[in-house]
GROMACS .gro file of C-alpha atoms in nm:
model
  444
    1UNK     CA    1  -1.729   2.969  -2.442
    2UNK     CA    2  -1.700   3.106  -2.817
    3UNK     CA    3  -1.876   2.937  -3.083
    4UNK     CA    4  -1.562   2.767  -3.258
    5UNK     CA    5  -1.445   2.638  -2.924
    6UNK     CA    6  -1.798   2.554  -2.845
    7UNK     CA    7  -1.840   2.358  -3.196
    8UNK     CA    8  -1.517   2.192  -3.167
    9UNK     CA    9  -1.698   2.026  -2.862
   10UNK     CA   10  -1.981   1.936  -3.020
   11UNK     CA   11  -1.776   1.805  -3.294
   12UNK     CA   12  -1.598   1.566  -3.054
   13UNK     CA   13  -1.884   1.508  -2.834
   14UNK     CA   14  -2.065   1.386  -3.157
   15UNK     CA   15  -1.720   1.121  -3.230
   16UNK     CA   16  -1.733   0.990  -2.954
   17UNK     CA   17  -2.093   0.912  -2.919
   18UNK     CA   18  -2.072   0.774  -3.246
   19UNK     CA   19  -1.780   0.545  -3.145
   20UNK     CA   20  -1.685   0.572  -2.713
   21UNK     CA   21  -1.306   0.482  -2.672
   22UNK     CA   22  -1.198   0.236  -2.614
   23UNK     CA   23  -1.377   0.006  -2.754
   24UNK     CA   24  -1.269  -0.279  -2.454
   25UNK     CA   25  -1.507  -0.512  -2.410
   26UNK     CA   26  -1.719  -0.437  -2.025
   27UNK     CA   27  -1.646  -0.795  -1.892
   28UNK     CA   28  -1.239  -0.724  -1.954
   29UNK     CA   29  -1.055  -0.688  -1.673
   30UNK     CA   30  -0.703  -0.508  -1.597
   31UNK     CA   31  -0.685  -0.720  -1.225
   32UNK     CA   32  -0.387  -0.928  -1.381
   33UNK     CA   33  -0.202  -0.620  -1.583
   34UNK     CA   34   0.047  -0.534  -1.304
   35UNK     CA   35   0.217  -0.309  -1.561
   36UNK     CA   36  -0.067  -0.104  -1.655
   37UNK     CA   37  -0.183  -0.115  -1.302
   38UNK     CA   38   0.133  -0.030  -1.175
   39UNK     CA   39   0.135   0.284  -1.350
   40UNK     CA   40  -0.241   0.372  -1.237
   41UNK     CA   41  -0.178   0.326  -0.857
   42UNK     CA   42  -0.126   0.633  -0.693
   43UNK     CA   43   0.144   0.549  -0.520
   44UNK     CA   44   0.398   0.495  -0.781
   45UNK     CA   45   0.380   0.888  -0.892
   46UNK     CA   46   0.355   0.995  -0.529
   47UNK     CA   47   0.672   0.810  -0.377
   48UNK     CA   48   0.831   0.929  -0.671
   49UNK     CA   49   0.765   1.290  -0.508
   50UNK     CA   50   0.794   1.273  -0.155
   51UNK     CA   51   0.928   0.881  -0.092
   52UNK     CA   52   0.681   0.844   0.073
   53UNK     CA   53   0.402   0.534   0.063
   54UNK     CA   54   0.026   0.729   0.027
   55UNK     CA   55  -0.236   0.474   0.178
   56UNK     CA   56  -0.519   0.504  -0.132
   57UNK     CA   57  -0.794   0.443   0.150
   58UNK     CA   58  -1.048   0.762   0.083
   59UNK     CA   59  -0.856   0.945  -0.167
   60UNK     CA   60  -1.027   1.098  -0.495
   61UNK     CA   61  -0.948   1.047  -0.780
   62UNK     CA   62  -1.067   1.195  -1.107
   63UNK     CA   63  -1.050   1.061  -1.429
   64UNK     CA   64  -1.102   1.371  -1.679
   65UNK     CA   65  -1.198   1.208  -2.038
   66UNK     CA   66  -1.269   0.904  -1.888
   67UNK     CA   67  -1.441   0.780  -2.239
   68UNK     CA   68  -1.597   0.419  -2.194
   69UNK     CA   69  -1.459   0.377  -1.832
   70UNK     CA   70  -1.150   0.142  -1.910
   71UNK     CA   71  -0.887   0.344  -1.691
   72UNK     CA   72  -1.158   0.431  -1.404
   73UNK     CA   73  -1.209   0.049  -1.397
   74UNK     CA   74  -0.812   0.003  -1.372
   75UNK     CA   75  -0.764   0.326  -1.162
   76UNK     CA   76  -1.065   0.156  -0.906
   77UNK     CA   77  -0.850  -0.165  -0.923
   78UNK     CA   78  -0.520  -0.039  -0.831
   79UNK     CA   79  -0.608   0.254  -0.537
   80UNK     CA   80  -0.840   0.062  -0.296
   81UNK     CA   81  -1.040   0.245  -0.094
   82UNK     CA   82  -1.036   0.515  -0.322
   83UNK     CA   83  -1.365   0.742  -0.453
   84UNK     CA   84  -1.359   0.749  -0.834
   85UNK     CA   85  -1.513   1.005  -1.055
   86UNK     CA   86  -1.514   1.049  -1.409
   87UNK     CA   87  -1.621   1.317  -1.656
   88UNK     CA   88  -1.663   1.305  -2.046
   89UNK     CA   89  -1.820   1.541  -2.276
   90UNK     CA   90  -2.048   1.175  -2.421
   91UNK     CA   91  -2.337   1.042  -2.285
   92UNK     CA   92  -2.269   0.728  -2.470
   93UNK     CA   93  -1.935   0.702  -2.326
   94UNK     CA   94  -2.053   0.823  -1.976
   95UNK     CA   95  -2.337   0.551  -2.008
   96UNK     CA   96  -2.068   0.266  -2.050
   97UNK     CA   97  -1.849   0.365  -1.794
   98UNK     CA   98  -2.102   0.291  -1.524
   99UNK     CA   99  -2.191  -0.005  -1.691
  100UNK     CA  100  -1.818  -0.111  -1.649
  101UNK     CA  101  -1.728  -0.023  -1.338
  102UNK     CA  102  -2.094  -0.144  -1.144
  103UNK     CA  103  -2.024  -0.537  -1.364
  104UNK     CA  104  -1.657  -0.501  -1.193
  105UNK     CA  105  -1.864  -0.458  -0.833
  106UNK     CA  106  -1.758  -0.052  -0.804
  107UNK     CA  107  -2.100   0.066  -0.719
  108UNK     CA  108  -1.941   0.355  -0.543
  109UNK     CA  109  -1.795   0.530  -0.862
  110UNK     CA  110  -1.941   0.822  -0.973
  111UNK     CA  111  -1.975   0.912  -1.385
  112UNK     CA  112  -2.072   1.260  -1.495
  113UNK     CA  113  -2.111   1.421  -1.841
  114UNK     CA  114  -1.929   1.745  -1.810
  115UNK     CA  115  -1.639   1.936  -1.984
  116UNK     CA  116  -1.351   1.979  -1.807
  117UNK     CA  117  -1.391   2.363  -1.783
  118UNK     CA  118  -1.707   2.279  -1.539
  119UNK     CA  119  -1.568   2.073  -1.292
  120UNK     CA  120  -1.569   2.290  -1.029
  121UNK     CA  121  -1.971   2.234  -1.049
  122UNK     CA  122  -1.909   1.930  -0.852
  123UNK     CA  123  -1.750   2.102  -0.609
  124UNK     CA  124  -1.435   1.897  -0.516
  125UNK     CA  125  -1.094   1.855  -0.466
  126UNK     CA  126  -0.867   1.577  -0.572
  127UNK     CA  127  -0.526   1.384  -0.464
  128UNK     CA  128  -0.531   1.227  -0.847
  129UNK     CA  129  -0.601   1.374  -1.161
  130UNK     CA  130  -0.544   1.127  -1.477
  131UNK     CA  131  -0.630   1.305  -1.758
  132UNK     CA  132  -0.523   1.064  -2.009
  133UNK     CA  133  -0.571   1.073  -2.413
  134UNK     CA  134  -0.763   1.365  -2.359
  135UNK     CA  135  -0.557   1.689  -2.369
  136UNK     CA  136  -0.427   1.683  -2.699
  137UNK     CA  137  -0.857   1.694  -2.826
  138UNK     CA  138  -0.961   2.012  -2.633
  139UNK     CA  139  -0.994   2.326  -2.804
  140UNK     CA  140  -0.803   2.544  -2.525
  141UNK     CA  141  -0.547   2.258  -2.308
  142UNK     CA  142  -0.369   2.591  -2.111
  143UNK     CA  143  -0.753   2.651  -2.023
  144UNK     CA  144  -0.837   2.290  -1.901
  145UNK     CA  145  -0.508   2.265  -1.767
  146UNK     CA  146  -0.518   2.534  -1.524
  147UNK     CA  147  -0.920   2.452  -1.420
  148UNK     CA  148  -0.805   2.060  -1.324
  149UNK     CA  149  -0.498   2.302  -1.134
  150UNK     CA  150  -0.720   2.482  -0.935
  151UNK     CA  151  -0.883   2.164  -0.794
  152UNK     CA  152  -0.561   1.973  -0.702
  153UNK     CA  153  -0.520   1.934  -0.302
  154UNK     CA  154  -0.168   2.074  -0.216
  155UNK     CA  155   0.004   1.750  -0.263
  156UNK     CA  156  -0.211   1.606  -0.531
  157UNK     CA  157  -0.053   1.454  -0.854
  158UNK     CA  158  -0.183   1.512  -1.210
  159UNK     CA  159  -0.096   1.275  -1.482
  160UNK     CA  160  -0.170   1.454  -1.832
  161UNK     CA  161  -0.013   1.356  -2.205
  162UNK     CA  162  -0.030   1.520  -2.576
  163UNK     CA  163   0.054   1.345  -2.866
  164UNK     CA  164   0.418   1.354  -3.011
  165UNK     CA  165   0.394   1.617  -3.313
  166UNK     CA  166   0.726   1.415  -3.444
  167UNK     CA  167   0.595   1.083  -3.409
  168UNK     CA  168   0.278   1.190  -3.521
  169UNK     CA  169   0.361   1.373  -3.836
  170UNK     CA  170   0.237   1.133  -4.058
  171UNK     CA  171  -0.115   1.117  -3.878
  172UNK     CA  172  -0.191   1.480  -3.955
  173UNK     CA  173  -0.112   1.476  -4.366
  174UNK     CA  174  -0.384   1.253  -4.322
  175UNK     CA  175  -0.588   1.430  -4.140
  176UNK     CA  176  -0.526   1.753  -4.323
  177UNK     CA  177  -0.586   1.533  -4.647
  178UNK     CA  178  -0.945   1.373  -4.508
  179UNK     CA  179  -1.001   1.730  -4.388
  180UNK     CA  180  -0.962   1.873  -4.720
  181UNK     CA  181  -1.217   1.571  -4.880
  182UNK     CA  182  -1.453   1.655  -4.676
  183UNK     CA  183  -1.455   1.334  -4.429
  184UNK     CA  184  -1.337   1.532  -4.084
  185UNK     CA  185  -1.710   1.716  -4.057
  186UNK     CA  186  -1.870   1.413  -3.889
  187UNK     CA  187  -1.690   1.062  -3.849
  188UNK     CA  188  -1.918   0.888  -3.901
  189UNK     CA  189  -1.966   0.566  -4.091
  190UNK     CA  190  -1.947   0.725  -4.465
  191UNK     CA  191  -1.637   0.874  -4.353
  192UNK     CA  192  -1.468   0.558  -4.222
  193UNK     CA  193  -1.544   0.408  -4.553
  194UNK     CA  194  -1.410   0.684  -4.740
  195UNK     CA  195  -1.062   0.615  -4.547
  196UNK     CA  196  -1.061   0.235  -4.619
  197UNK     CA  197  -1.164   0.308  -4.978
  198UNK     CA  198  -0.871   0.537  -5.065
  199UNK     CA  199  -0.611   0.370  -4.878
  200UNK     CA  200  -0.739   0.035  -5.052
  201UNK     CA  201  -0.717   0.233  -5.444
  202UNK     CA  202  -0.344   0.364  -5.334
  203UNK     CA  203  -0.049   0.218  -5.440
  204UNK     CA  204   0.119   0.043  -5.182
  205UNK     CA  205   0.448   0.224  -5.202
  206UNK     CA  206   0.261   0.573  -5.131
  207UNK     CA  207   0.446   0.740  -4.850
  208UNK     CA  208   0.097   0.829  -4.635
  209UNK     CA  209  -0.018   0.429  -4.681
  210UNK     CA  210   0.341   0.350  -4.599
  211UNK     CA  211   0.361   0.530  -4.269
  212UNK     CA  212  -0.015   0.537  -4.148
  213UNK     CA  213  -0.246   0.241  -4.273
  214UNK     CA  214  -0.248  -0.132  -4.169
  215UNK     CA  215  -0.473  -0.360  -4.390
  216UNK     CA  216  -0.661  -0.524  -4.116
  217UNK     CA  217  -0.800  -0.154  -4.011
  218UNK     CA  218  -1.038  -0.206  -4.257
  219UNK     CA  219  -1.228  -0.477  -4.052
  220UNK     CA  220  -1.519  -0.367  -3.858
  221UNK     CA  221  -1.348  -0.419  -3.513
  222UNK     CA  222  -1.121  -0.202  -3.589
  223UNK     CA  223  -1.244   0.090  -3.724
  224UNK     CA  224  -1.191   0.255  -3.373
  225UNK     CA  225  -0.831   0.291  -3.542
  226UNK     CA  226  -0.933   0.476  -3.829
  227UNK     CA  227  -1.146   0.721  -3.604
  228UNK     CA  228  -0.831   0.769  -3.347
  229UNK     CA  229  -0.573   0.848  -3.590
  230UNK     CA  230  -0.723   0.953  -3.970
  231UNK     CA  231  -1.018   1.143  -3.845
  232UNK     CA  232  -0.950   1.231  -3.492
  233UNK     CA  233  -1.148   1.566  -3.470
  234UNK     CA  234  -0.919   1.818  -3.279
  235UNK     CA  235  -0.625   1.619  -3.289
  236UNK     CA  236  -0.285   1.848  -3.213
  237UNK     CA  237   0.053   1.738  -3.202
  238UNK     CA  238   0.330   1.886  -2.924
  239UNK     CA  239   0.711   1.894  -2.828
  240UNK     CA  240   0.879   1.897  -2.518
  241UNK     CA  241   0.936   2.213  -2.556
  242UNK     CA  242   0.558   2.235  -2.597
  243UNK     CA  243   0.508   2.050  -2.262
  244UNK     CA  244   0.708   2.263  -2.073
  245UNK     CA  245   0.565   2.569  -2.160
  246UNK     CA  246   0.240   2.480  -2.102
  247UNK     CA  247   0.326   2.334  -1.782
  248UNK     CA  248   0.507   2.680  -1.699
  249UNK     CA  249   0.157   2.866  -1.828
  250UNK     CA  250  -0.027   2.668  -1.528
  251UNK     CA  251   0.210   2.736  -1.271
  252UNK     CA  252   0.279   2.323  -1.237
  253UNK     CA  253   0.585   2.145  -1.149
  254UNK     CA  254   0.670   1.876  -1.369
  255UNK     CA  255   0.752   1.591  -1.173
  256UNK     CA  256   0.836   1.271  -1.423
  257UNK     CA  257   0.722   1.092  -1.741
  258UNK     CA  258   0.514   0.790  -1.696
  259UNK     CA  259   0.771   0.560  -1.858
  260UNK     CA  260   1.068   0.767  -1.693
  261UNK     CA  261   1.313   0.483  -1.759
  262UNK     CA  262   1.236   0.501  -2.163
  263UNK     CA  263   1.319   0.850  -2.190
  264UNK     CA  264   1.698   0.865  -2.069
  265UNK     CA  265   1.912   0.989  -2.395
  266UNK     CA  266   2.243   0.797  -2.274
  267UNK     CA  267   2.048   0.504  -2.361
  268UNK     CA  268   2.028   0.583  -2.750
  269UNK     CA  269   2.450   0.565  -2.778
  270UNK     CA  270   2.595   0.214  -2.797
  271UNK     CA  271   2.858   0.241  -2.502
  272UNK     CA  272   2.632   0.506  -2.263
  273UNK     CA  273   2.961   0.468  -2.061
  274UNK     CA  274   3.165   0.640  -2.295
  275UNK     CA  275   2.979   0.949  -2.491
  276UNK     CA  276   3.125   1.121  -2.772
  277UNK     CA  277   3.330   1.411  -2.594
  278UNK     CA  278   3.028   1.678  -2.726
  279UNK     CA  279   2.803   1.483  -2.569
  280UNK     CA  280   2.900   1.422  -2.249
  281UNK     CA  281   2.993   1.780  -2.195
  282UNK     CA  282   2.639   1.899  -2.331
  283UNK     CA  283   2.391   1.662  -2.073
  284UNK     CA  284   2.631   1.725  -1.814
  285UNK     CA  285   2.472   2.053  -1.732
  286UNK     CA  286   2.148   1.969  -1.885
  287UNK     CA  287   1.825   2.028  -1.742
  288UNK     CA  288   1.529   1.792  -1.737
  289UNK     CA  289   1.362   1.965  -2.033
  290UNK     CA  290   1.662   2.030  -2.258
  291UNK     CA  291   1.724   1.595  -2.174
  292UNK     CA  292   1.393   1.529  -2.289
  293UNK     CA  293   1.466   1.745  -2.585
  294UNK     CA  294   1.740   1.570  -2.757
  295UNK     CA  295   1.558   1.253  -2.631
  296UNK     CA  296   1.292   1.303  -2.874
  297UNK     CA  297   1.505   1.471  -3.172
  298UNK     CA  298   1.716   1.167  -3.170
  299UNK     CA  299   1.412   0.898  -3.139
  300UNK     CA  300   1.090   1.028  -3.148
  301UNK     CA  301   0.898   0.652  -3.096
  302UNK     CA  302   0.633   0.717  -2.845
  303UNK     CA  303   0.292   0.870  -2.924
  304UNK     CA  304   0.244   1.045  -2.582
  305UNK     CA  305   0.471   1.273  -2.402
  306UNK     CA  306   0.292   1.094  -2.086
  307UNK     CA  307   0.386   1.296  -1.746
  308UNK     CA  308   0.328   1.337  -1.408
  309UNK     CA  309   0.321   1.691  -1.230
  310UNK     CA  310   0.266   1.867  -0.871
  311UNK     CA  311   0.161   2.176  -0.760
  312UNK     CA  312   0.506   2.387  -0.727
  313UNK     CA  313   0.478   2.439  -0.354
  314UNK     CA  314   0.445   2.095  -0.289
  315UNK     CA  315   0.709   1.946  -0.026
  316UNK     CA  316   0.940   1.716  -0.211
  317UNK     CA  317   1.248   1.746  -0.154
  318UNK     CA  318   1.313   1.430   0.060
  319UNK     CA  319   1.693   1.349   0.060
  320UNK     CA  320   1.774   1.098  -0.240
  321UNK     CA  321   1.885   0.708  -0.089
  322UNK     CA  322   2.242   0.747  -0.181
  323UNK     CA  323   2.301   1.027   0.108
  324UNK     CA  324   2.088   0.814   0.378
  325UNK     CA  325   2.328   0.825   0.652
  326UNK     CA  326   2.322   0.455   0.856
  327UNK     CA  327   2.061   0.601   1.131
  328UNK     CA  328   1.850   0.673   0.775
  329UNK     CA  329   1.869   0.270   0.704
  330UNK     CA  330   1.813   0.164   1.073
  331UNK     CA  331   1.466   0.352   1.087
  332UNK     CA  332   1.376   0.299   0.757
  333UNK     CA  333   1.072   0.109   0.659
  334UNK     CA  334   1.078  -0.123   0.352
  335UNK     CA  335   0.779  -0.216   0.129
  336UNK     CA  336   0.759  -0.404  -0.227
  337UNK     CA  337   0.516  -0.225  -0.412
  338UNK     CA  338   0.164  -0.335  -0.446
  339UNK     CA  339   0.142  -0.447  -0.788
  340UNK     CA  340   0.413  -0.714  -0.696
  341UNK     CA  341   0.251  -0.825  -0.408
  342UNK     CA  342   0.047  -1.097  -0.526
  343UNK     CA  343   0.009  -1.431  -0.507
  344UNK     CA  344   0.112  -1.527  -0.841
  345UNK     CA  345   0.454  -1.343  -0.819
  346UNK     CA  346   0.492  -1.505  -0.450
  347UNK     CA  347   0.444  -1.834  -0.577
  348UNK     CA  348   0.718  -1.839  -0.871
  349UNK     CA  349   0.946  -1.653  -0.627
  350UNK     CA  350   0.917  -1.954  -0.396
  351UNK     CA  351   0.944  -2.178  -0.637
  352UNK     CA  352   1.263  -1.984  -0.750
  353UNK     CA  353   1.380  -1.998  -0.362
  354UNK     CA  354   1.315  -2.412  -0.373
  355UNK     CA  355   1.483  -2.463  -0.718
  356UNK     CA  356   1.760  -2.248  -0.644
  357UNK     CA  357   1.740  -2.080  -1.023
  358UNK     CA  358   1.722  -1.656  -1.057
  359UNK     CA  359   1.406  -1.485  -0.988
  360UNK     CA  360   1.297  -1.254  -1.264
  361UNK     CA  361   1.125  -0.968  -1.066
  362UNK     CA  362   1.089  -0.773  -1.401
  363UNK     CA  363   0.843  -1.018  -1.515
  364UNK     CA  364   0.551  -0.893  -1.387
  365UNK     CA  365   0.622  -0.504  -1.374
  366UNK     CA  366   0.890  -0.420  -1.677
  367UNK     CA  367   0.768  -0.089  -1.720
  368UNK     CA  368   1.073   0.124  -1.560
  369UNK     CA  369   1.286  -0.163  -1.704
  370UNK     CA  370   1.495  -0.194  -1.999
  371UNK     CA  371   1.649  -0.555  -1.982
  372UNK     CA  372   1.532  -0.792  -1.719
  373UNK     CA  373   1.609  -0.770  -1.381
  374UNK     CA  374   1.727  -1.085  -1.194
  375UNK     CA  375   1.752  -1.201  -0.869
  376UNK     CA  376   1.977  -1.498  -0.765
  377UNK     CA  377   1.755  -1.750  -0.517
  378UNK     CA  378   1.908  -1.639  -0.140
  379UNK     CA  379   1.867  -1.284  -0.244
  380UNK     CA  380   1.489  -1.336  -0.350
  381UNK     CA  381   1.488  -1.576  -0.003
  382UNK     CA  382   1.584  -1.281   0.177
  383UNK     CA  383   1.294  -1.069   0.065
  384UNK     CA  384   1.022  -1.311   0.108
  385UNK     CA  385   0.885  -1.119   0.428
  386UNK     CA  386   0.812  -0.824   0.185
  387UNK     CA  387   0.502  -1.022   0.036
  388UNK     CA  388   0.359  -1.008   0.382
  389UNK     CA  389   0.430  -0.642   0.516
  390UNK     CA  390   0.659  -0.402   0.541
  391UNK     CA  391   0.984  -0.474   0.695
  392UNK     CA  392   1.294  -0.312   0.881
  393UNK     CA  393   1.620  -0.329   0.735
  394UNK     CA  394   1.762  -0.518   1.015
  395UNK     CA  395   1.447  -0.801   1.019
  396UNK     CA  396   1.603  -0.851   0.607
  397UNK     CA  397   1.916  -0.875   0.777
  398UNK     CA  398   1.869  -1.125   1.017
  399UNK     CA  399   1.690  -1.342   0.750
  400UNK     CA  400   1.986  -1.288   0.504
  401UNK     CA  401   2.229  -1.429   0.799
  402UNK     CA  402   1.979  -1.748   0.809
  403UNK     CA  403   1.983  -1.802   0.410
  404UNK     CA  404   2.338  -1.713   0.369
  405UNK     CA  405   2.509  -1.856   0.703
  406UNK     CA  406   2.885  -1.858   0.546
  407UNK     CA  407   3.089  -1.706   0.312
  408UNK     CA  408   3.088  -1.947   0.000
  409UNK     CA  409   3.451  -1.885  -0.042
  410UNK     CA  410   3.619  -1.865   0.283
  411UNK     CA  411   3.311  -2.051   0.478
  412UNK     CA  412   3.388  -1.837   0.723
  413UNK     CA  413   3.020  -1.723   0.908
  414UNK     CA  414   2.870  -1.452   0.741
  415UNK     CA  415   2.900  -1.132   0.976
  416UNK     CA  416   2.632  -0.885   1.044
  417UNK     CA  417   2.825  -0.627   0.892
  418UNK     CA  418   2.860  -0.799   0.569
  419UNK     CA  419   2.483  -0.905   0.578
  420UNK     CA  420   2.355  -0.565   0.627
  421UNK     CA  421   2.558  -0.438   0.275
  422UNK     CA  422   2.472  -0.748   0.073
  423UNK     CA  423   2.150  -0.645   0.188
  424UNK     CA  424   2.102  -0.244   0.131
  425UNK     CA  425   2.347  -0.292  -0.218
  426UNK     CA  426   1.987  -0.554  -0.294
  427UNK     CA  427   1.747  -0.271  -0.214
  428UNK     CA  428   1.925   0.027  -0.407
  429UNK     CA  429   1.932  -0.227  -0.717
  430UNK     CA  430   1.586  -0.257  -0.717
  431UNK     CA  431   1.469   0.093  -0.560
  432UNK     CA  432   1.573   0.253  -0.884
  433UNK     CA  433   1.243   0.040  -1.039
  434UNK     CA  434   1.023   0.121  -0.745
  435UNK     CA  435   0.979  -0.256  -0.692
  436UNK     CA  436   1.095  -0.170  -0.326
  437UNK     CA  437   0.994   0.151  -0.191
  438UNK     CA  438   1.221   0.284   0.113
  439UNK     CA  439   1.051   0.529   0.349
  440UNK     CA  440   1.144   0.711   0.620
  441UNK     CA  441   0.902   0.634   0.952
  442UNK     CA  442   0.876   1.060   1.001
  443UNK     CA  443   0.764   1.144   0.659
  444UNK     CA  444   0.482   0.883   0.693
   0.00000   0.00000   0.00000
């Protein structure tokens, strides 16, 4: 390690000892965030590679950067069974994750302090990498990237994210500003005070108060703002274009960003239906990356380009539910994911069922979601049995023929042919979500 990459470290190391991120308080829990846990459990990322439904029992995971131990707490909550480990370059930090995660009852986790670049110290392999708000700090990502690589299991998934160099722009002329005063050598109190103090002299119509500074930063509990954005040591800024190539660099496969459904470009137009001609010639041979691309040259709102990637070799290439042939849907095996399998969404989808009023699945998980999605009361009736186990297509079926004995127009009995389509057009309505997850019994 050469000395600027090795002060760099020490640079960070000294931040975040000074102030661990983030500052959540230990007894806070994530048990009720089925968003945030939803996009934590394993097996969202991994049916979105081989539709398939990974049981979490005695996987590893690894959370690299783990800071104070907030995600380790909510990646223990939402992959039981699994092992958790996580590595950060601060004791401090280290020191509070195991605080966190023992007062949650994980015992079992283990916390090291350790750069990336020596993990393979501990000598082991993983199924899940999250490497969250941590990538964009390091002095060489392409280096860390292709260590965490090398200890992926063949059909492991790694999660990693930079921040947006568009929507961060405004960040780093303060950065480069505080830089140039002085205040980026050590963040330490005296430099958080130097922020507040000229951002409280400015004028309020100066573009870098404008675009970067909220008054109530300035209170003590949130200072942790100040050090993440103004005087984030190491802080770099990417494209997609970025991603990609260092993606390509590692030899990984990129397999989906983390909020997949807020990244579609048809979504920026008014009528997505009906593109300006140069449009809809343009993304019709588009590739991922160039999609992404215009994506964030048109609307460049989110801080992280968040993703999920594979090893290249991995086996994924499952055939897509639109070409299941009927022998596909007969064997098929039908589960509602696990962060909607609780009582609380049970309960208002009974009530729901009693009431006969729309269910509003999207409630609890509106992550891959852009407007609420609604389920009228026999077709949330008819998926009741998912809150127990999985199910067959034909055991929905059969419950769909009790719930919805006749046709309400004709009153003519409803026919098991009509019952099985009201019932798979249901599931490919909400598969697109991942609040049902269709698998096929030979990939499991």
């Amino acid at each position: 390690m050469d000395s600027q990459v090795s002060e760099s470290l020490e640079k960070l190391r000294r931040l975040f000892d000074h102030a661990p991120f983030p500052r959540i308080p230990l007894e806070e829990s994530p048990k009720t965030n089925d968003n945030l846990l939803y996009k934590h459990n394993l097996i969202t990322p991994y049916y979105l590679k081989y539709q398939r439904v990974i049981d979490t029992t005695n996987t590893v995971i690894l959370d690299a950067g783990c800071g104070s131990g907030f995600n380790a707490l909510t990646l223990a909550e939402a992959n039981p069974g699994a092992t958790i480990i996580g590595i950060d370059i601060s004791d401090a930090s280290i020191q509070l994750a195991r605080e966190r995660l023992k007062y949650h009852g994980f015992d079992s986790a283990e916390f090291h302090v350790l750069a990336i670049e020596d993990l393979p110290t501990l000598g082991l392999e993983f199924d899940y990498i999250n490497c969250d708000e941590t990538l964009y700090l390091v002095p060489d990502p392409l280096g860390a990237l292709n260590v965490m690589r090398s200890l992926l299991k063949p059909q492991g998934i790694l999660r990693l994210n930079l921040h947006s160099a568009l929507q961060r722009r405004n960040f780093y002329r303060g950065q480069a500003l505080f830089k140039l005063m002085g205040l980026m050598e050590d963040s330490t109190d005296d430099a958080i005070e130097g922020v507040i103090e000229t951002m409280s002299a400015l004028k309020d119509d100066v573009r870098l108060k404008t675009t970067t500074w909220k008054g109530e930063w300035a209170k003590p509990d949130n200072h942790g703002q100040i050090l993440a954005n103004h005087l984030l040591v190491g802080d770099k800024g990417f494209t997609i274009p970025d991603l990609f190539a260092l993606l390509e660099a590692a030899d990984l496969e990129f397999l989906s960003m983390v909020n997949w459904r807020h990244w579609d470009v048809t979504d920026l137009f008014q009528d997505p239906d009906n593109l300006p001609a140069i449009w809809a010639m343009s993304l019709e041979g588009a590739s991922i990356a160039e999609r992404l691309r215009l994506y964030e040259l048109l609307h460049p709102v989110s801080r992280l380009l968040d993703c999920w990637c594979t090893l290249p070799d991995a086996d994924g290439d499952q055939r897509p539910v639109d070409e299941w042939t009927d022998a596909d849907w007969q064997a098929a095996v039908i589960h509602l994911h696990p962060q909607l399998r609780h009582d609380h969404a049970k309960t208002e989808l009974i009530t729901s069922i009693v009431n006969t009023k729309p269910f509003e699945i999207s409630k609890f998980v509106d992550l891959p979601t852009l407007a609420p999605v609604l389920l009228q009361s026999h077709q949330a009736a008819c998926l009741l049995p998912l809150w127990e186990s999985p199910q067959s297509l034909m055991t929905l079926v059969d419950r769909f023929l009790q719930v919805q004995t006749r046709d309400p127009i004709t009153l003519d009995p409803t026919s098991t042919e009509v019952a099985i389509a009201e019932v798979k057009r249901l599931l490919n309505q909400l598969h697109p979500f991942l609040y049902v997850l269709l698998e096929q019994p030979h990939h499991g």
